[in-house]
mmCIF file of C-alpha atoms and ligand atoms in Angstrom:
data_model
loop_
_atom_site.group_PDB
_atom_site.id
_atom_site.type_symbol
_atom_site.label_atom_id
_atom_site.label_comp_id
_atom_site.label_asym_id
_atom_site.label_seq_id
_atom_site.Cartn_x
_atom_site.Cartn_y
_atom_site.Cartn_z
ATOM 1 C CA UNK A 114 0.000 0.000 0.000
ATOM 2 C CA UNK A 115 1.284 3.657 -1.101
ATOM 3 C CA UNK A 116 1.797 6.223 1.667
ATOM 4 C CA UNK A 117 -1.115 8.508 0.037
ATOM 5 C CA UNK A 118 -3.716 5.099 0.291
ATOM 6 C CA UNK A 119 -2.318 4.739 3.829
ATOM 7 C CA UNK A 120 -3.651 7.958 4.017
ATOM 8 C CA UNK A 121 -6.799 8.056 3.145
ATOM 9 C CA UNK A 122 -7.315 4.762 4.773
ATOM 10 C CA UNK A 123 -6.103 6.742 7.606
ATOM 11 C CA UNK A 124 -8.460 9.745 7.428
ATOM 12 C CA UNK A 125 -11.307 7.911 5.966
ATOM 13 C CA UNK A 126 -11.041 5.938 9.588
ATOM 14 C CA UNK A 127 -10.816 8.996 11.601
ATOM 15 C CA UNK A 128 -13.851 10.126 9.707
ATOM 16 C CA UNK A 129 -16.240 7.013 10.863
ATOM 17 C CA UNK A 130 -14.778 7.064 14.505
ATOM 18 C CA UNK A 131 -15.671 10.918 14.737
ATOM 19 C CA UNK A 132 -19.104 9.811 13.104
ATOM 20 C CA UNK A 133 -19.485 6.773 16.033
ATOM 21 C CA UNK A 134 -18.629 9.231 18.568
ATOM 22 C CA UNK A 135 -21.355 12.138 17.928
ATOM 23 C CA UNK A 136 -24.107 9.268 17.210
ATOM 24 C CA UNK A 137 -23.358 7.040 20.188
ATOM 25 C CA UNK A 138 -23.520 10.261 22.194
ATOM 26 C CA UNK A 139 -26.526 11.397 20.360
ATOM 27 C CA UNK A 140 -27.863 7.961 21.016
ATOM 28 C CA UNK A 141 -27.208 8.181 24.893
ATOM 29 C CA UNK A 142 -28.515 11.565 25.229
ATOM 30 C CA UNK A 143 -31.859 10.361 23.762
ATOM 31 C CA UNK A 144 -32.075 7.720 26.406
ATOM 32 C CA UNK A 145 -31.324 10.360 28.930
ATOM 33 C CA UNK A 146 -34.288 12.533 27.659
ATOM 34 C CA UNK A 147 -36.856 9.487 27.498
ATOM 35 C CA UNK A 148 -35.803 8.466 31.174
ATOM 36 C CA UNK A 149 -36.361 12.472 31.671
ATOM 37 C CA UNK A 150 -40.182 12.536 29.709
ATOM 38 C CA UNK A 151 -40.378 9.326 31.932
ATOM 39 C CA UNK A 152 -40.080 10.717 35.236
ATOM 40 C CA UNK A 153 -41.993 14.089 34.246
ATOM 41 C CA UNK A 154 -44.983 12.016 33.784
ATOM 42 C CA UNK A 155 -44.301 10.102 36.784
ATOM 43 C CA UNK A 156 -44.133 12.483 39.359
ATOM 44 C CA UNK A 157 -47.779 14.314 37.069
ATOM 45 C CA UNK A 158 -45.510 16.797 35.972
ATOM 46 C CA UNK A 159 -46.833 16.693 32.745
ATOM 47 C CA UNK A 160 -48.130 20.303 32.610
ATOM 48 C CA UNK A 161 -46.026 21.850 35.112
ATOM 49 C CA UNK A 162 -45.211 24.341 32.413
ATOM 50 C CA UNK A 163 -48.390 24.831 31.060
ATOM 51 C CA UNK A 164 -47.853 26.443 27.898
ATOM 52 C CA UNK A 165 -45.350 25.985 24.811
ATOM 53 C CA UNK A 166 -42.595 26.751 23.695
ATOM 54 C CA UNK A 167 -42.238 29.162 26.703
ATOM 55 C CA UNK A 168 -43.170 28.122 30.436
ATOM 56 C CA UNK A 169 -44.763 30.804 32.102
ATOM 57 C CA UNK A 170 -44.650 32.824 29.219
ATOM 58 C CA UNK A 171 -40.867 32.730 30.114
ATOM 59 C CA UNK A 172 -37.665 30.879 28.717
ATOM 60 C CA UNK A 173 -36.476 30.755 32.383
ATOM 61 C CA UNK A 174 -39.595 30.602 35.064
ATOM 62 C CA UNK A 175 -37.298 30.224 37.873
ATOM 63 C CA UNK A 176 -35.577 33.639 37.551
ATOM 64 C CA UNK A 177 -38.997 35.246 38.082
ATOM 65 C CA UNK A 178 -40.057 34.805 41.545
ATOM 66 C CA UNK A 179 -43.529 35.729 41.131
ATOM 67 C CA UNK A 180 -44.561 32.742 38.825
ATOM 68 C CA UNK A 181 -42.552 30.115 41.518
ATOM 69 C CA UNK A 182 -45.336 31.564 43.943
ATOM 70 C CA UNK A 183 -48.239 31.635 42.018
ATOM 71 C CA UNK A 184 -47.752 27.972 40.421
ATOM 72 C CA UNK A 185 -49.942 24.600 42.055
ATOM 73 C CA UNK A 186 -47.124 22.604 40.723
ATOM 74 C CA UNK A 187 -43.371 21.941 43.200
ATOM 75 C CA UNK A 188 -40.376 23.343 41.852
ATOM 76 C CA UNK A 189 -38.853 19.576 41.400
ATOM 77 C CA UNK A 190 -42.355 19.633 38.908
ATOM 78 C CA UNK A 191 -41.523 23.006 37.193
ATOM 79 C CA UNK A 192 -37.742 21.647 36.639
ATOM 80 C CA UNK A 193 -38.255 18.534 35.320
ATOM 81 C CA UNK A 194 -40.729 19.710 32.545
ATOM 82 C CA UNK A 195 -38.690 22.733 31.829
ATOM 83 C CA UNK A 196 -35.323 20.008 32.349
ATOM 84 C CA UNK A 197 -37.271 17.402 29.462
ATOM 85 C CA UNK A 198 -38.116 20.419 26.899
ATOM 86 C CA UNK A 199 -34.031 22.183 27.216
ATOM 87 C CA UNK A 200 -32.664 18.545 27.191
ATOM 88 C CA UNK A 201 -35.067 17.873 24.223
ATOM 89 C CA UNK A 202 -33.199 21.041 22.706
ATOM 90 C CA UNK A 203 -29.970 19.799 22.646
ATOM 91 C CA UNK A 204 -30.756 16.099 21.452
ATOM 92 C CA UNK A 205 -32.343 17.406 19.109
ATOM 93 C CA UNK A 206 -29.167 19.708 17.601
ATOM 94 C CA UNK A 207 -27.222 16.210 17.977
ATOM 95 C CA UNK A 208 -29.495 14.838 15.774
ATOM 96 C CA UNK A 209 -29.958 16.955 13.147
ATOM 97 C CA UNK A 210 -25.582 16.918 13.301
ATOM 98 C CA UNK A 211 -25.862 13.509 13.295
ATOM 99 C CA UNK A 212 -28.211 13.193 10.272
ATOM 100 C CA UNK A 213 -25.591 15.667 8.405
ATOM 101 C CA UNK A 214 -22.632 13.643 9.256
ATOM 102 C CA UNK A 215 -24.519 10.582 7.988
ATOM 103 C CA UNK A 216 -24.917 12.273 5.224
ATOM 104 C CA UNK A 217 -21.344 13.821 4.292
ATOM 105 C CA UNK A 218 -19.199 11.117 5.569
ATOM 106 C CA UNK A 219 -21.023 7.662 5.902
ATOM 107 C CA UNK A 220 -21.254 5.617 2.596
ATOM 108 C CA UNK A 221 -23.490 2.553 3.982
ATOM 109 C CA UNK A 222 -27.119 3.436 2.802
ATOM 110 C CA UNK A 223 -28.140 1.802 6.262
ATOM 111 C CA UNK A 224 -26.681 3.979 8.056
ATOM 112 C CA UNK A 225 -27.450 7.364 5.882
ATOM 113 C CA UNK A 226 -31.498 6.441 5.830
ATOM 114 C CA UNK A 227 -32.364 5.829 9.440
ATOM 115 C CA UNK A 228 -29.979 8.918 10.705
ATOM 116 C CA UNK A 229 -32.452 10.790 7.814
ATOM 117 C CA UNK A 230 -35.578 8.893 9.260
ATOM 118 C CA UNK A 231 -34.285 10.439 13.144
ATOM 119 C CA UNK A 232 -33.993 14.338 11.915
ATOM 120 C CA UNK A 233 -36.831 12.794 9.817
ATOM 121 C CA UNK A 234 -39.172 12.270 12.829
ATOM 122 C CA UNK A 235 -37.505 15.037 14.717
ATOM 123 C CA UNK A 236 -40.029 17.944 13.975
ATOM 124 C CA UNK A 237 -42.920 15.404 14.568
ATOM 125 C CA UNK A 238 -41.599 14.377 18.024
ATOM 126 C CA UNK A 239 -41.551 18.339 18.870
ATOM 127 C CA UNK A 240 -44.632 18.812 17.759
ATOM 128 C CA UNK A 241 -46.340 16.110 19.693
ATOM 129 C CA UNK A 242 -44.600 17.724 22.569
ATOM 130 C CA UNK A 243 -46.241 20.501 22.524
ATOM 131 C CA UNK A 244 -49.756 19.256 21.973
ATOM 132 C CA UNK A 245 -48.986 16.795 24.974
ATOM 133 C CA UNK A 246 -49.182 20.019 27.092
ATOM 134 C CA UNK A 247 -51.538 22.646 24.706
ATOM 135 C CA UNK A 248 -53.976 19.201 24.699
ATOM 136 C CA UNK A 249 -53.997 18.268 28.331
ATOM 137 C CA UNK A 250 -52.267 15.303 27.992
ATOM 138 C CA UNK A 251 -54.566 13.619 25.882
ATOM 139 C CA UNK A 252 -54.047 10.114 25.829
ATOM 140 C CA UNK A 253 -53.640 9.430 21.816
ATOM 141 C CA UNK A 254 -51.041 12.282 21.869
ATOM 142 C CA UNK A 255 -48.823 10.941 25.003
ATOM 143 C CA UNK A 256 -49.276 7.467 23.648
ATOM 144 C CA UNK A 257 -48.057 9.422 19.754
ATOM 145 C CA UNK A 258 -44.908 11.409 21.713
ATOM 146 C CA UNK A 259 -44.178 8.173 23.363
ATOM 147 C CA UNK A 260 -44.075 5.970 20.382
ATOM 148 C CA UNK A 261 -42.422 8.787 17.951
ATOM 149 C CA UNK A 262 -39.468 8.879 20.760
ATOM 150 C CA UNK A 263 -38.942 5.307 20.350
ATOM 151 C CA UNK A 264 -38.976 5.179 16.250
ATOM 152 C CA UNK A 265 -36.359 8.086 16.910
ATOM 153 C CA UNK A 266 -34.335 5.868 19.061
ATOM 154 C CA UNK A 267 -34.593 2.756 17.357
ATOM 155 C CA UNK A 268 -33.454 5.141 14.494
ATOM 156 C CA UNK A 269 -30.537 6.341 16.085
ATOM 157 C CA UNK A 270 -29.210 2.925 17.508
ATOM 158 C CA UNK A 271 -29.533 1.661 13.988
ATOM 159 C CA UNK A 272 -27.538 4.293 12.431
ATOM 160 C CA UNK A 273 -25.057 3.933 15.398
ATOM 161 C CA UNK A 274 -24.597 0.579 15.028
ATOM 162 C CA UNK A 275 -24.908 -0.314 11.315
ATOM 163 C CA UNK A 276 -21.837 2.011 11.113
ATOM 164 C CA UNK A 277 -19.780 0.790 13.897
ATOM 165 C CA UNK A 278 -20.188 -3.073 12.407
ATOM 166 C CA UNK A 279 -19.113 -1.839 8.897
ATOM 167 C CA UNK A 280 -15.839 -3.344 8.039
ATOM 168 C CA UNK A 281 -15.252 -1.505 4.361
HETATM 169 C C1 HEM B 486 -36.533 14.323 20.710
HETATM 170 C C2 HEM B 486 -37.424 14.921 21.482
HETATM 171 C C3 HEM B 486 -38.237 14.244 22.578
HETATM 172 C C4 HEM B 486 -38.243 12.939 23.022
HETATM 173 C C5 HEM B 486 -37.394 11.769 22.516
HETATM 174 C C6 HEM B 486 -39.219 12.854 24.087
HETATM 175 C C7 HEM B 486 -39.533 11.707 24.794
HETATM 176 C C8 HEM B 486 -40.432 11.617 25.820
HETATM 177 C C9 HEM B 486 -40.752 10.416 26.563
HETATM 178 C C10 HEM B 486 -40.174 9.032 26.290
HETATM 179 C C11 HEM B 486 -41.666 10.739 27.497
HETATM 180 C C12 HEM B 486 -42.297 9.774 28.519
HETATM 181 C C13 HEM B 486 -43.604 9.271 27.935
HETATM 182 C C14 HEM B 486 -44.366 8.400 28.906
HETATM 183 O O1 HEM B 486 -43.879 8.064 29.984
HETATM 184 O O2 HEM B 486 -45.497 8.065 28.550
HETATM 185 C C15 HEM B 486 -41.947 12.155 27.362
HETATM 186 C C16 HEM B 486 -42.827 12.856 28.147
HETATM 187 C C17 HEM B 486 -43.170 14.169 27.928
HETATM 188 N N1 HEM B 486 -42.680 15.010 26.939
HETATM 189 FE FE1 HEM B 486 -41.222 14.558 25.638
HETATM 190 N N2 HEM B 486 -39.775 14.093 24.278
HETATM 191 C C18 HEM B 486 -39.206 14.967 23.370
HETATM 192 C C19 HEM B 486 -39.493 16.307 23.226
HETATM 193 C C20 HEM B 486 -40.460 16.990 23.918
HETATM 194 C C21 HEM B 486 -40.788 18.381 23.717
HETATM 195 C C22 HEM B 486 -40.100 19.328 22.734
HETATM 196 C C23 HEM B 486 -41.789 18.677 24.565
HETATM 197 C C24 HEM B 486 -42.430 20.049 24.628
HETATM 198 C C25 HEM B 486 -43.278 20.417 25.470
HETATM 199 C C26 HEM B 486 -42.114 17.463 25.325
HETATM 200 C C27 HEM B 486 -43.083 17.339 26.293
HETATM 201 C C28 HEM B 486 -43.305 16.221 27.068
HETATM 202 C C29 HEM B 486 -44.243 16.165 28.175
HETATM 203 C C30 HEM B 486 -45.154 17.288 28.657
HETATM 204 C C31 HEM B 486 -44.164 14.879 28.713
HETATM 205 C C32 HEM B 486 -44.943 14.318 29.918
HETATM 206 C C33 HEM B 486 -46.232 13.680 29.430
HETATM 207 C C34 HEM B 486 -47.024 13.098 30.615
HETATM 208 O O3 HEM B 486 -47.142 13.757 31.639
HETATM 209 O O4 HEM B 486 -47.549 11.996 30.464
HETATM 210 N N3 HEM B 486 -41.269 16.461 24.885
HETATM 211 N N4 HEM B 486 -41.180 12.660 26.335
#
């Protein structure tokens, strides 16, 4: 093998491991935010921020004293729903990076079609979050957010995987 094929071997490697590392943490970080939607519902802290995007008409409800007093809900209830929707943020920049990565620097079409289906189902998912709380947690919807969230992690593990066990 020719030092320049060495090299591109070389790079082309670097490439997929820097690929593995942003989906496998993308991938964690989505079972992070289930466990998160998880224990919001649990502890009925479904509509602890009662409207959407904003909570209290605010991006930060705990800065404003006023609303802590005036809410029926805990401030444990107020944080986790507030916790679910900024974690949701940031997943959901990993997977859009993710589904570009996929895109520029993954060949396998495995791998390039369920990081698409994630970002894919991404806008859904956020969507259905919201109506979970601007619906009153209607069943269908929870049962819709619930099921979206684990297309979108199937999704991810798929893409994770499929490129980690490719040998080319
Ligand atoms: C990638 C994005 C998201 C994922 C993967 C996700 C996932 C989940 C999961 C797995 C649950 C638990 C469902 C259950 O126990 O039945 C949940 C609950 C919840 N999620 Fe999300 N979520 C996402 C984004 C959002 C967004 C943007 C909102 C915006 C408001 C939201 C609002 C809620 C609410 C209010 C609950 C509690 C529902 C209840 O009380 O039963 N989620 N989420």
């Amino acid at each position: 093998m020719t030092h320049t094929s060495n090299r591109t071997v070389s790079v082309e490697r670097d490439s997929r491991v820097a690929y593995y590392r942003v989906s496998g943490s993308v991938l964690a970080g989505t079972v992070v935010l289930m466990l998160l939607g998880a224990y919001t519902s649990a502890i009925g802290a479904g509509l602890a921020c009662p409207d959407w995007p904003a909570c209290y008409g605010t991006v930060v409800p705990f800065l404003h004293p006023e609303v802590m007093a005036a809410t029926p809900y805990t401030t444990l209830q107020v944080f986790a729903e507030w916790a679910h929707r900024g974690v949701a943020s940031v997943v959901g920049l990993g997977i859009v990076g993710t589904a570009l990565l996929a895109h520029t620097r993954q060949k396998r079409p495995l791998v390039r079609r369920t990081a698409a289906l994630a970002v894919g189902l991404l806008p859904v998912q956020v969507l259905l979050g919201g109506l979970t709380v601007t619906r009153d947690l209607q069943p269908a919807v929870v049962t819709g957010h619930l099921g979206v969230a684990l297309l979108i992690l199937l999704s991810l593990a798929t893409a994770t995987v499929a490129d980690y066990t490719t040998t080319a």
